Short mmCIF file of C-alpha atoms (C1' of nucleotides) in Angstrom, two decimals:
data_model
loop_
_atom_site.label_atom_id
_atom_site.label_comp_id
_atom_site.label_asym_id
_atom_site.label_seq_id
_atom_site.Cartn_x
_atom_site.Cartn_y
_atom_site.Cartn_z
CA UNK Q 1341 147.72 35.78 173.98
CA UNK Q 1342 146.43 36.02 177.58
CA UNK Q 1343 143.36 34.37 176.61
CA UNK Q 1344 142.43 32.18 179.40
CA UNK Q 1345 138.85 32.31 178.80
CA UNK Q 1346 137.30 29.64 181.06
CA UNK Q 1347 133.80 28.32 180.90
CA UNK Q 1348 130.86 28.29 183.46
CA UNK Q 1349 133.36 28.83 185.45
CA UNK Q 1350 132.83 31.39 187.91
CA UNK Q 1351 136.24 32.85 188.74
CA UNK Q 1352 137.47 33.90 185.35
CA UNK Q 1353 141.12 33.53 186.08
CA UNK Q 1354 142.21 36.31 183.85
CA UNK Q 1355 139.66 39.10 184.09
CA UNK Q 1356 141.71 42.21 183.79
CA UNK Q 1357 143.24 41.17 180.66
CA UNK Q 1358 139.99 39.98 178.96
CA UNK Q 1359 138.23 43.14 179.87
CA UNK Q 1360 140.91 45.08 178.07
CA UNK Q 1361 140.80 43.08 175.20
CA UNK Q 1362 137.08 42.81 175.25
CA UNK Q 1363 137.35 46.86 174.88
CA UNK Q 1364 139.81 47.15 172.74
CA UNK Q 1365 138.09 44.87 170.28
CA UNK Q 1366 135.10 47.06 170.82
CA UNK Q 1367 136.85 50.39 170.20
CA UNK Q 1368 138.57 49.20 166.96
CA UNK Q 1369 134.83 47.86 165.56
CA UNK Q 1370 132.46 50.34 166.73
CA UNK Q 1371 134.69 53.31 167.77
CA UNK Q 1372 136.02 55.19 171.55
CA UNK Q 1373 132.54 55.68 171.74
CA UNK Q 1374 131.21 51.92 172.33
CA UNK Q 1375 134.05 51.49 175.11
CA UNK Q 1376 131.29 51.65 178.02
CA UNK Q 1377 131.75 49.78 181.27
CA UNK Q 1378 128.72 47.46 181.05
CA UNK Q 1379 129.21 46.89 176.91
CA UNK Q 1380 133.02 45.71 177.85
CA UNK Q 1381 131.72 43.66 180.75
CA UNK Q 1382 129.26 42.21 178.50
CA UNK Q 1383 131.65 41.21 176.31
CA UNK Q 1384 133.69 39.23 178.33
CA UNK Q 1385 130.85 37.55 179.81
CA UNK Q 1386 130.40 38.95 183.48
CA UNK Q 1387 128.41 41.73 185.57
CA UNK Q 1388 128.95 45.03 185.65
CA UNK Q 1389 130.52 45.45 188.81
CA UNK Q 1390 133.09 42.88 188.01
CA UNK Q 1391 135.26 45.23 186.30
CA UNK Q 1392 135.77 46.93 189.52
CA UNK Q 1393 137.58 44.72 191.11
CA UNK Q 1394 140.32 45.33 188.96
CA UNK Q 1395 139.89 49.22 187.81
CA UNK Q 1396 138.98 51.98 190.10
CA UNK Q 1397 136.23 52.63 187.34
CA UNK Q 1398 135.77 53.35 183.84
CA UNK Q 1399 138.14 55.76 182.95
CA UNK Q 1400 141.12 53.62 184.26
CA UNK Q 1401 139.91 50.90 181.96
CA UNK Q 1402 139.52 52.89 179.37
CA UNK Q 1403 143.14 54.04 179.99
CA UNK Q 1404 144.46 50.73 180.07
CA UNK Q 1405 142.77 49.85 177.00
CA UNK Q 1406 144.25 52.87 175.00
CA UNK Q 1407 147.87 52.12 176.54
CA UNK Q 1408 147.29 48.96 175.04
CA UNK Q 1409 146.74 50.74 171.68
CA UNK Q 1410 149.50 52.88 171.65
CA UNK Q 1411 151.65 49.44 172.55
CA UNK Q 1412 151.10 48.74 168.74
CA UNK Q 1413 152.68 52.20 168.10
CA UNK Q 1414 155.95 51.30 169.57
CA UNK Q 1415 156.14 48.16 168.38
CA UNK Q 1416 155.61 49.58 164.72
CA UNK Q 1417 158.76 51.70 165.54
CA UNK Q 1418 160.87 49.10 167.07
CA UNK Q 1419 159.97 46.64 163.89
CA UNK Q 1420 161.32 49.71 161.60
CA UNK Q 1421 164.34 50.57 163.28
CA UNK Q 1422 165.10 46.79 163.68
CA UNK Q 1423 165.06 46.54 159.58
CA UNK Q 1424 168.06 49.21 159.46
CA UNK Q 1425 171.08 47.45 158.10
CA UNK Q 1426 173.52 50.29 157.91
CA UNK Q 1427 176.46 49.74 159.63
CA UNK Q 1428 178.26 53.35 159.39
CA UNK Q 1429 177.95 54.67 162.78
CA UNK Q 1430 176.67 57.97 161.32
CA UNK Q 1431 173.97 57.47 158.46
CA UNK Q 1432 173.18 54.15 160.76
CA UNK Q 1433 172.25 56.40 163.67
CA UNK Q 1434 170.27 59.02 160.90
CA UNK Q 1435 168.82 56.11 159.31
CA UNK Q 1436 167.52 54.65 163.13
CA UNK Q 1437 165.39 58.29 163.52
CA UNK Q 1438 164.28 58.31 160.18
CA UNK Q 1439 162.67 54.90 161.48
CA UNK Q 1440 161.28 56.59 164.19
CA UNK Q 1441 159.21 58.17 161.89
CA UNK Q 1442 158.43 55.69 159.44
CA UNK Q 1443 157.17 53.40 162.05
CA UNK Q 1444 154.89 56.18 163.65
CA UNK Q 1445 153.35 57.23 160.29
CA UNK Q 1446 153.44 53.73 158.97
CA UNK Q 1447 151.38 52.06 162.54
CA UNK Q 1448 148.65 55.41 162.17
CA UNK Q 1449 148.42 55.22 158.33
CA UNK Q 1450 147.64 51.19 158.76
CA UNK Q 1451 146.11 51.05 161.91
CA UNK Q 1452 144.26 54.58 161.57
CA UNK Q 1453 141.50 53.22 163.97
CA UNK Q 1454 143.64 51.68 166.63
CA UNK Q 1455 145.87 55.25 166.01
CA UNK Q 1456 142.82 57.24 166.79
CA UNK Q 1457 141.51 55.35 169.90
CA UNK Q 1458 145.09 55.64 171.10
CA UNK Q 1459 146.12 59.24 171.00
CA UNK Q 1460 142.71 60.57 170.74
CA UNK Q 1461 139.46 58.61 171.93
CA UNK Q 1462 140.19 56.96 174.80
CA UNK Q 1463 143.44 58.39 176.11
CA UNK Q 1464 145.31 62.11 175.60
CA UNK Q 1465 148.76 63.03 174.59
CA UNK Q 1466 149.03 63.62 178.32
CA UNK Q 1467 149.33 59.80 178.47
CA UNK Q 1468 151.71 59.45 175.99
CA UNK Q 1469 154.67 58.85 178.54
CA UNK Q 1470 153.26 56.33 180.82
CA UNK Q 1471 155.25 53.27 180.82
CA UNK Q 1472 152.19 50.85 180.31
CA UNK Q 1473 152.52 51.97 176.35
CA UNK Q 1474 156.18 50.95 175.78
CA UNK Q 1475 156.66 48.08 173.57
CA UNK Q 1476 158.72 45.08 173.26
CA UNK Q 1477 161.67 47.09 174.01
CA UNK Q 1478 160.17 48.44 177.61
CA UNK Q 1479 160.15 51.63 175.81
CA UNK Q 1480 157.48 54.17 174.98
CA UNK Q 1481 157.38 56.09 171.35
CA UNK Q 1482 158.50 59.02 173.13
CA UNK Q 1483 161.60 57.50 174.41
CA UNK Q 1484 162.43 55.91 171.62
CA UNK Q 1485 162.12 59.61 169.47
CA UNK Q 1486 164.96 60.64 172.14
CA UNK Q 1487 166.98 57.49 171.84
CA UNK Q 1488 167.38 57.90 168.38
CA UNK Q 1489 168.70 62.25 168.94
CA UNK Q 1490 170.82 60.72 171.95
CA UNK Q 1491 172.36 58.09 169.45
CA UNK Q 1492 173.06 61.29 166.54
CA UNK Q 1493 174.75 63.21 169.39
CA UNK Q 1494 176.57 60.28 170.48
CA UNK Q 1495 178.22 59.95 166.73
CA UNK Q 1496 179.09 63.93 166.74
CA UNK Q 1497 176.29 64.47 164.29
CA UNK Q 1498 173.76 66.60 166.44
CA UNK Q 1499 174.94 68.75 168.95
CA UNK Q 1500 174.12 67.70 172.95
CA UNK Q 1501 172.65 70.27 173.28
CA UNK Q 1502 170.07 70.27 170.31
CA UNK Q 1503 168.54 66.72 171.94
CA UNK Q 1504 165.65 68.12 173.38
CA UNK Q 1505 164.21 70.94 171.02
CA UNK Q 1506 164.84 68.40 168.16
CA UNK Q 1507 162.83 66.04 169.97
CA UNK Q 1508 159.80 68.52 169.94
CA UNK Q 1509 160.23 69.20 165.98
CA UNK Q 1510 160.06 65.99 164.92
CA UNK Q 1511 157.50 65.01 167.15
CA UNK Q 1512 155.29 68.02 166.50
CA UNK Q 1513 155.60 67.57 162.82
CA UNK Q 1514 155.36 63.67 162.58
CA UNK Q 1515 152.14 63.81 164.70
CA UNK Q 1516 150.41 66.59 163.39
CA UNK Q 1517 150.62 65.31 160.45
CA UNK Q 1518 149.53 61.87 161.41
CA UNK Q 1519 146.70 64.01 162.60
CA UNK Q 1520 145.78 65.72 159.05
CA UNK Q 1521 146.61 62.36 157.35
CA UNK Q 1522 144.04 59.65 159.41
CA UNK Q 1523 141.37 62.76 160.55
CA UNK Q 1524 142.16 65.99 159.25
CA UNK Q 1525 141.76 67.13 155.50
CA UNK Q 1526 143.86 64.69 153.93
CA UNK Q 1527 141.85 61.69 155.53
CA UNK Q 1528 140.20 61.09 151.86
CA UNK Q 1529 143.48 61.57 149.88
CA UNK Q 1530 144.79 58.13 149.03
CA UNK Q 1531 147.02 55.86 150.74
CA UNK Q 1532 150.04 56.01 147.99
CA UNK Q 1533 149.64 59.56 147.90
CA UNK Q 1534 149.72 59.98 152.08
CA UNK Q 1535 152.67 57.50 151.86
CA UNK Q 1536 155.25 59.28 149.24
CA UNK Q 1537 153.91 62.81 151.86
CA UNK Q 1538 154.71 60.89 154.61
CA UNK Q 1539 158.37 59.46 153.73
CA UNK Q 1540 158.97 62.81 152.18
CA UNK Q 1541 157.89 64.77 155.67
CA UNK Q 1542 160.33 61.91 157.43
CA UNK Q 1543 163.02 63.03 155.61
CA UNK Q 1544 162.70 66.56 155.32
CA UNK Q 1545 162.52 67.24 159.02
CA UNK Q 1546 165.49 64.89 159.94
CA UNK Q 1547 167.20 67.35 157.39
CA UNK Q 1548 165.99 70.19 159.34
CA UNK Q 1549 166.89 68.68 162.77
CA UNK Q 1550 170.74 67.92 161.57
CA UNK Q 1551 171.06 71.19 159.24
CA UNK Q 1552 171.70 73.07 162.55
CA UNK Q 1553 173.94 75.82 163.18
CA UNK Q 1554 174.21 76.40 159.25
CA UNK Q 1555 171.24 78.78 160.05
CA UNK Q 1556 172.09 82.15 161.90
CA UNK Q 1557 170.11 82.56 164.85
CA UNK Q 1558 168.91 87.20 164.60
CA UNK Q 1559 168.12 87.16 160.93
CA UNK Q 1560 164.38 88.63 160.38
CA UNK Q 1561 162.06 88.98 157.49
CA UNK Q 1562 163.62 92.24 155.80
CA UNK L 1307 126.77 89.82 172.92
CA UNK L 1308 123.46 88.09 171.53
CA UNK L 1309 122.24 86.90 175.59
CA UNK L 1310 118.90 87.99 174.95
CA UNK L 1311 117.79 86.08 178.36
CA UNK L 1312 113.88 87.19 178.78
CA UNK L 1313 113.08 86.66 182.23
CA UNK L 1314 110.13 84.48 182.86
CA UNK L 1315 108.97 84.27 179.43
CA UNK L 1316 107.78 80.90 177.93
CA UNK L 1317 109.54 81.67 174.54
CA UNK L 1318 113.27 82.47 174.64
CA UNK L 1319 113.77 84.47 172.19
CA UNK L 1320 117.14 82.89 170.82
CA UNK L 1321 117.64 80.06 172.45
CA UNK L 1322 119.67 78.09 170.19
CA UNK L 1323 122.64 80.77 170.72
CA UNK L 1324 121.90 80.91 174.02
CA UNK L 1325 122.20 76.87 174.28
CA UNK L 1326 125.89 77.19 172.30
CA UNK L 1327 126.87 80.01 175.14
CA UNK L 1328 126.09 77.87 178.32
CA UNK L 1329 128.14 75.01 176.68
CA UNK L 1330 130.93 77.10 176.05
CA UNK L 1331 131.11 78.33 179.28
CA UNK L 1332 130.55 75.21 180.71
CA UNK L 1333 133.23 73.27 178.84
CA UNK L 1334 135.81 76.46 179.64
CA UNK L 1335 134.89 76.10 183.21
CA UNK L 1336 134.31 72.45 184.17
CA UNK L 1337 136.18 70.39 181.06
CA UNK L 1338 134.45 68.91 177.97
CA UNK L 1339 132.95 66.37 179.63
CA UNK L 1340 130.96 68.49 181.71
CA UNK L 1341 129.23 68.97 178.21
CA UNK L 1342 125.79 67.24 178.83
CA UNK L 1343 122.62 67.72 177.37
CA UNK L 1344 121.15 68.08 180.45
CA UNK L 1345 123.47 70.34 182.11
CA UNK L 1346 123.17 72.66 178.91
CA UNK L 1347 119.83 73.42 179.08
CA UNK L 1348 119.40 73.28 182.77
CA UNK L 1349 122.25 76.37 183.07
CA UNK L 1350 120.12 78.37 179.98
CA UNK L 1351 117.09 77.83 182.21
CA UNK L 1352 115.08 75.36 179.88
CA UNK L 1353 113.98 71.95 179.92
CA UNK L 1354 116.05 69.26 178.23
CA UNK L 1355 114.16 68.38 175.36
CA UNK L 1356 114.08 71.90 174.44
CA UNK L 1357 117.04 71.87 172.61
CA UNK L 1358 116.04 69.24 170.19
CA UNK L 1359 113.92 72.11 168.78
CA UNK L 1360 117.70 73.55 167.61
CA UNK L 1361 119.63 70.48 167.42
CA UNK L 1362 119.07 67.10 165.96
CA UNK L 1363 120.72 65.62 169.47
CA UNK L 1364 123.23 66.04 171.62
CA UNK L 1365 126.28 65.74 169.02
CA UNK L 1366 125.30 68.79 167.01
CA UNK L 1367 125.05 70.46 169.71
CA UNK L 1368 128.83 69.76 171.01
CA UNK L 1369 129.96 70.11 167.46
CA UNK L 1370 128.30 73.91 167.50
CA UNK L 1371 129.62 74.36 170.65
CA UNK L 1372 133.52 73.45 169.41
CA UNK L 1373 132.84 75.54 166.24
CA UNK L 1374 132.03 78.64 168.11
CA UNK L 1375 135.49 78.10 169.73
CA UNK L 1376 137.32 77.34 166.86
CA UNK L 1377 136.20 80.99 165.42
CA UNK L 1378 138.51 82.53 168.42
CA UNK L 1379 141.56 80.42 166.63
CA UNK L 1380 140.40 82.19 163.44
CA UNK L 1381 140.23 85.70 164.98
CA UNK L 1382 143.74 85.27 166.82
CA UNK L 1383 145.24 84.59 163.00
CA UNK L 1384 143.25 87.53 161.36
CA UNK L 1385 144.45 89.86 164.59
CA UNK L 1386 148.04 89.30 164.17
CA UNK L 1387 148.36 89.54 160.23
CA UNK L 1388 146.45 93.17 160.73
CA UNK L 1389 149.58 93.81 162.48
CA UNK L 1390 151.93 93.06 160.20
CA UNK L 1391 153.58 96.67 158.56
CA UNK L 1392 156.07 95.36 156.05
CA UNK L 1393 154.86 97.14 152.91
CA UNK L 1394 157.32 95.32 150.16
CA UNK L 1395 155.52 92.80 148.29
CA UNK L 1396 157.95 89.40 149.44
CA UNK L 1397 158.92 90.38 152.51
CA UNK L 1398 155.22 90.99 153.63
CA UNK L 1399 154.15 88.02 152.43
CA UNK L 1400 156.26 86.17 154.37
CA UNK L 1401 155.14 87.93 157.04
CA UNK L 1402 151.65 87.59 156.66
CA UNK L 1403 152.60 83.47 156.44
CA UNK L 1404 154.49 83.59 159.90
CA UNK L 1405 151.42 85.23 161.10
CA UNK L 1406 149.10 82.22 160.89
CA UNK L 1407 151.31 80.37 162.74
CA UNK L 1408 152.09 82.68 165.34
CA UNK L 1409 148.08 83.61 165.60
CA UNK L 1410 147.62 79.67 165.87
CA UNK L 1411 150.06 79.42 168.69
CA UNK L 1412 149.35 82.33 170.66
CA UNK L 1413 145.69 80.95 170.83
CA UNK L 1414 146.74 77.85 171.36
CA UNK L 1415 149.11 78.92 174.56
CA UNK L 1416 147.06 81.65 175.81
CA UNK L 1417 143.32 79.85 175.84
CA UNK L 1418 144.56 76.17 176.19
CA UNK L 1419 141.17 75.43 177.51
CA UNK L 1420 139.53 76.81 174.37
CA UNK L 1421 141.84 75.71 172.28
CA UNK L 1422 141.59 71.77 173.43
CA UNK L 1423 137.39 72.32 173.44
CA UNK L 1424 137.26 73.15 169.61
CA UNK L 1425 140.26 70.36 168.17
CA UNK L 1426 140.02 67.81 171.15
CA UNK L 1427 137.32 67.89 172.53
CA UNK L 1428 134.18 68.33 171.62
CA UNK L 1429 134.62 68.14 167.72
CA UNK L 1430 137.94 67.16 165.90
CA UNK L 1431 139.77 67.94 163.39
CA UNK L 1432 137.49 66.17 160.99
CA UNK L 1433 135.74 69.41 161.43
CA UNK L 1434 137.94 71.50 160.88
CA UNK L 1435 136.64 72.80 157.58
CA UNK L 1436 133.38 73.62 158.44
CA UNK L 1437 132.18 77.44 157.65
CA UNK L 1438 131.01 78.00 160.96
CA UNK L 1439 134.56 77.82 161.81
CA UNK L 1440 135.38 80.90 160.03
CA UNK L 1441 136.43 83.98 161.91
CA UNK L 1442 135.50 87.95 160.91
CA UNK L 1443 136.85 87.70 157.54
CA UNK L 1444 134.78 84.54 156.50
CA UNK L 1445 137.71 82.07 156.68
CA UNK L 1446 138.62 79.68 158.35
CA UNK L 1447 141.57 78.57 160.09
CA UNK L 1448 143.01 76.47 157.06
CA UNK L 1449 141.88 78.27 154.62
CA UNK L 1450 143.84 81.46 156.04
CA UNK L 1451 146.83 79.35 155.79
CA UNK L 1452 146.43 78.41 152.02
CA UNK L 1453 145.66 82.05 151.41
CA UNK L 1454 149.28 83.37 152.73
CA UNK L 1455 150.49 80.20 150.67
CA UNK L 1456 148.95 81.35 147.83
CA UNK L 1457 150.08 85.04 148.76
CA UNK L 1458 153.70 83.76 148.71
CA UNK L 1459 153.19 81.87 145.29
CA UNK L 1460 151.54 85.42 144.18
CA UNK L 1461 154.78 87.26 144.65
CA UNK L 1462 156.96 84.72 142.91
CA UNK L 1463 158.49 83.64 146.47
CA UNK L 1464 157.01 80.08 146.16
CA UNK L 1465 156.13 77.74 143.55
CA UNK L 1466 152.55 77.32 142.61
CA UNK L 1467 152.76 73.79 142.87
CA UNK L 1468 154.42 73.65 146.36
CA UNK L 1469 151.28 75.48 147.98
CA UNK L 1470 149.67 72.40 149.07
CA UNK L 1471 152.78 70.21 150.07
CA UNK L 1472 153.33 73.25 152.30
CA UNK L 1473 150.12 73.41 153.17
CA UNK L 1474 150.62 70.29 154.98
CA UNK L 1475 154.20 70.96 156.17
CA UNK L 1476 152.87 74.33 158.05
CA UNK L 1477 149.82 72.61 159.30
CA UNK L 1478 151.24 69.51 160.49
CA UNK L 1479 154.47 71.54 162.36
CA UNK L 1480 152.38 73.61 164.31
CA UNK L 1481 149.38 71.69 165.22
CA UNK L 1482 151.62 69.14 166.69
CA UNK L 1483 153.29 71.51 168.60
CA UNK L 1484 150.12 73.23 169.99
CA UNK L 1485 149.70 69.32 170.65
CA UNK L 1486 152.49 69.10 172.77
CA UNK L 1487 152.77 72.32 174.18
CA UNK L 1488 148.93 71.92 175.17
CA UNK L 1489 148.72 68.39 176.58
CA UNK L 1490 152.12 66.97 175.69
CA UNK L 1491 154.79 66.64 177.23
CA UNK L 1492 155.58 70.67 177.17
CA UNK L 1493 152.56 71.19 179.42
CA UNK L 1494 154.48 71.89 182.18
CA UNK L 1495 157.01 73.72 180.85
CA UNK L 1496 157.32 77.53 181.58
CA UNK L 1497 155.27 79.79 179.40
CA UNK L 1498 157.74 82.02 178.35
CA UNK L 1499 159.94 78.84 177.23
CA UNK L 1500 157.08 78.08 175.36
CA UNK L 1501 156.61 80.88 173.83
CA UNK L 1502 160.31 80.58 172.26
CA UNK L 1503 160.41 77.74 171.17
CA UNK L 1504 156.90 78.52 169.24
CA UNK L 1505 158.76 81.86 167.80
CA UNK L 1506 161.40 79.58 166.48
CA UNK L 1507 159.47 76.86 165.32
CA UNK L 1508 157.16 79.10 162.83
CA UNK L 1509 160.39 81.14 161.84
CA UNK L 1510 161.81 77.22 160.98
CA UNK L 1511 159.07 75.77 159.56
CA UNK L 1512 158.54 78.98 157.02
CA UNK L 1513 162.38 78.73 156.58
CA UNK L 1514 162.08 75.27 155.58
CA UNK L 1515 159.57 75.74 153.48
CA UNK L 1516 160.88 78.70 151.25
CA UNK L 1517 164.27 76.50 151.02
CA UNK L 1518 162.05 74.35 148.28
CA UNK L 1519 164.59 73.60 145.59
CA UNK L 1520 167.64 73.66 146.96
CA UNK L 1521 167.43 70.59 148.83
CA UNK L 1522 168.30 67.32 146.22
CA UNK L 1523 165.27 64.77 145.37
CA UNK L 1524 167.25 61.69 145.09
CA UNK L 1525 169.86 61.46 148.14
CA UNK L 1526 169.74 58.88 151.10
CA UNK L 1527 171.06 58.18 153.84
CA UNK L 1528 174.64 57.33 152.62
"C1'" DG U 1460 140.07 19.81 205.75
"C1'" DT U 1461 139.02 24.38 207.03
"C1'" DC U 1462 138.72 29.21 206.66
"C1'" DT U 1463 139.90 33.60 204.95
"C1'" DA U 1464 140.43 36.80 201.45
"C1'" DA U 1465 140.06 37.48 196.55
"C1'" DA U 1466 136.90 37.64 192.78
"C1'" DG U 1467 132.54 37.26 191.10
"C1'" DT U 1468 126.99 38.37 191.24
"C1'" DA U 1469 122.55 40.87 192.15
"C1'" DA U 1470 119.91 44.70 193.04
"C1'" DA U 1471 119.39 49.44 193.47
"C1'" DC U 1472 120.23 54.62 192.74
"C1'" DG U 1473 120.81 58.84 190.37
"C1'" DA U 1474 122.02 60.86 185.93
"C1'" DT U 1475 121.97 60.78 181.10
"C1'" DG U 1476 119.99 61.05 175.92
"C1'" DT U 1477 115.89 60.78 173.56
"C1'" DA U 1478 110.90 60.37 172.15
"C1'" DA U 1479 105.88 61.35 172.51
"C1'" DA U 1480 102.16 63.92 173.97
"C1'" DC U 1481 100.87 68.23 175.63
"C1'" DA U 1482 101.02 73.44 176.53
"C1'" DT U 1483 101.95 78.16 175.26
"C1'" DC U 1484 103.24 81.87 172.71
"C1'" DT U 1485 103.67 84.77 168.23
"C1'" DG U 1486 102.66 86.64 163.82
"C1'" DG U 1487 100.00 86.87 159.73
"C1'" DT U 1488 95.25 86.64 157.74
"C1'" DT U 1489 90.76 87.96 157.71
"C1'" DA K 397 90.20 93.05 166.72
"C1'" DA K 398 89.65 88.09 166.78
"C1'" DC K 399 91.55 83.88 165.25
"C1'" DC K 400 94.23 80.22 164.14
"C1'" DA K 401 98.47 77.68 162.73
"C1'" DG K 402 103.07 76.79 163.34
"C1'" DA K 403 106.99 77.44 166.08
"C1'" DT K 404 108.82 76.89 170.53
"C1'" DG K 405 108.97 74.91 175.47
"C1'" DT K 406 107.26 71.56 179.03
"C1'" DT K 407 106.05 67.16 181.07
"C1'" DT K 408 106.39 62.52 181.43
"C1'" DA K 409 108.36 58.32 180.41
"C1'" DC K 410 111.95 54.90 179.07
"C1'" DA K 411 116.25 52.51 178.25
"C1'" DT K 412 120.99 52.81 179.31
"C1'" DC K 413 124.85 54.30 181.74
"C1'" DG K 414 128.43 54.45 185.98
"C1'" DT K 415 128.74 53.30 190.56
"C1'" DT K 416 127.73 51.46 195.34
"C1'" DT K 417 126.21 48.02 198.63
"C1'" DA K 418 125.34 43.61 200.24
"C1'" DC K 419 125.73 39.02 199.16
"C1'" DT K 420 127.88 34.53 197.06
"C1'" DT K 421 131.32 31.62 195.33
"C1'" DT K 422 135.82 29.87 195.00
"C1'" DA K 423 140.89 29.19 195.30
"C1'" DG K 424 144.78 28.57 198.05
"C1'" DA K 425 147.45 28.83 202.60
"C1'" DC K 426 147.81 26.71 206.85
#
DNA sequence: GTCTAAAGTAAACGATGTAAACATCTGGTT
DNA sequence: AACCAGATGTTTACATCGTTTACTTTAGAC
């Protein structure tokens, strides 16, 4: 898509696009590393300086070509959560987080490169908000984490409250171990065995996010 | 320590610590990327191609340079298990568990700048069993964590198989939320608001992980 | 049809990583 | 005490990188 790659021609019609394809492409093959402004430029066929007619210079490309990474994220989430067929208001709205996390682990377990070159190589977690990497939806992972607590609250299962520091638990948890699982020590481990840790992580921390208030808050280590 | 700087001398003396020193202080003060080659040697007073005598290239260099910080996330661990007092066998344990998380975090939120040099980056977490990571005890970070596992396994508080499944639970938990605290979307947030929510999260994530067994295998959703 | 602004090229500059050839120091052997 | 060999730094050079400046082409509005 976008691909209006003309020939000889010497307005190329569709520059900005290409050039973030042409990078992406480059990133997934050779790694965050090969994403320089004259190899992308190269690659789509035109000088150097082209690229700046459209990016202020290369780390703005190299932003747009990791939003465009992360893109793939959301859309692995959105094609999860659109598989849920419960209709129970309650385990539907349970069943539409643990998606959440079966898409995220499922997009950086398939996809480790494009995972990597995402939330690590070319762009921070400081970009992870930025609208640019929402998917089909028009919404980014992030938002769709806290669509899925605001849908448990709305159904009585999670209190209002409890949104936002659930949020952070099952993000911290379902990332970092995205992180141990693609680069960490569990990068050589294989893929069944990552998978059954991976569902099983899902589903213990949604446990953990809705087994609130059935903890006491002072209790200590004696 | 170990800036044995000889003035005007044509041998350093030690000039491949010396080299790992400037870097450090240069990625502290100006950012990772300010991690060049060039700018190394040229702030420890030699010519570039000295440092080849030390280092293969460039890369080794940034991966000693991220190791050296990664040794202050070791020593932050190792300082706050010497302070734990609890003297019976399973409480102290546990203790000595909660610990390496709070160690990990307190780095983490007090030296983000160090803390992002040694797992972001100049090295990641690919890395993050190398030896040269170890702090004064001769561990490293990870490995301090699978030794309170194994502690709590010791004392009969944990299963012996669960150590590594935990392992990754602990890990995952609260290297995402350094993540997020870090460079996330919790960067802004106030430190001490931070610094609760880390509290809780290690006192969860060890609660969660000495509830093994009395959570089901088999149930779903429904 | 013309003409302006958008979108491309070409050439140049300073900085970078690295290699090769050269210079200097240091420590052990006689 | 003189010497020499290997370790350690320096100099010079080169290809590549990001970026800027001045120029060229082209598409579309009037």
């Amino acid at each position: 898509m976008a691909e209006a790659t003309p020939k000889g021609r010497y307005h190329h019609g569709n520059l900005r696009a290409a050039l973030v394809q042409a990078g992406y492409h480059l990133a997934v093959e050779q790694g965050p590393d090969a994403v320089t402004l004259r190899a992308v430029t190269r690659r789509a066929g035109v000088s150097p300086a082209a690229a700046y007619r459209h990016f202020a210079g290369l780390e703005e490309l190299r932003v747009a070509i990791g939003l465009w990474s992360i893109r793939g994220l959301a859309r692995s989430i959105e094609e999860h959560q659109s598989q849920v067929e419960v209709a129970d208001p309650a385990p539907r709205a349970r069943a539409m987080l643990e998606a959440v996390g079966d898409g995220y682990l499922a997009f950086a377990l398939d996809q480790p490169r494009v995972f990597r070159i995402g939330l690590y190589g070319l762009l921070g977690m400081e970009h992870a908000e930025l609208a640019e990497g929402a998917g089909d939806s028009g919404r980014t992972p992030f938002q769709l984490l806290t669509d899925a607590l605001v849908g448990l609250a709305a159904v009585g299962v999670l209190p209002a409250e409890r949104v936002e520091p659930a949020a952070i638990q099952c993000w911290s948890s379902v990332h970092g171990f995205a992180s141990l699982a693609t680069q960490g020590p569990l990068r050589g481990a294989p893929r069944e065995v990552r998978d059954v840790m991976a569902r099983r992580l899902v589903r213990d921390v949604v446990d953990g996010v809705l087994a609130v208030g059935s903890r006491s808050e002072g209790d200590e280590t004696s």
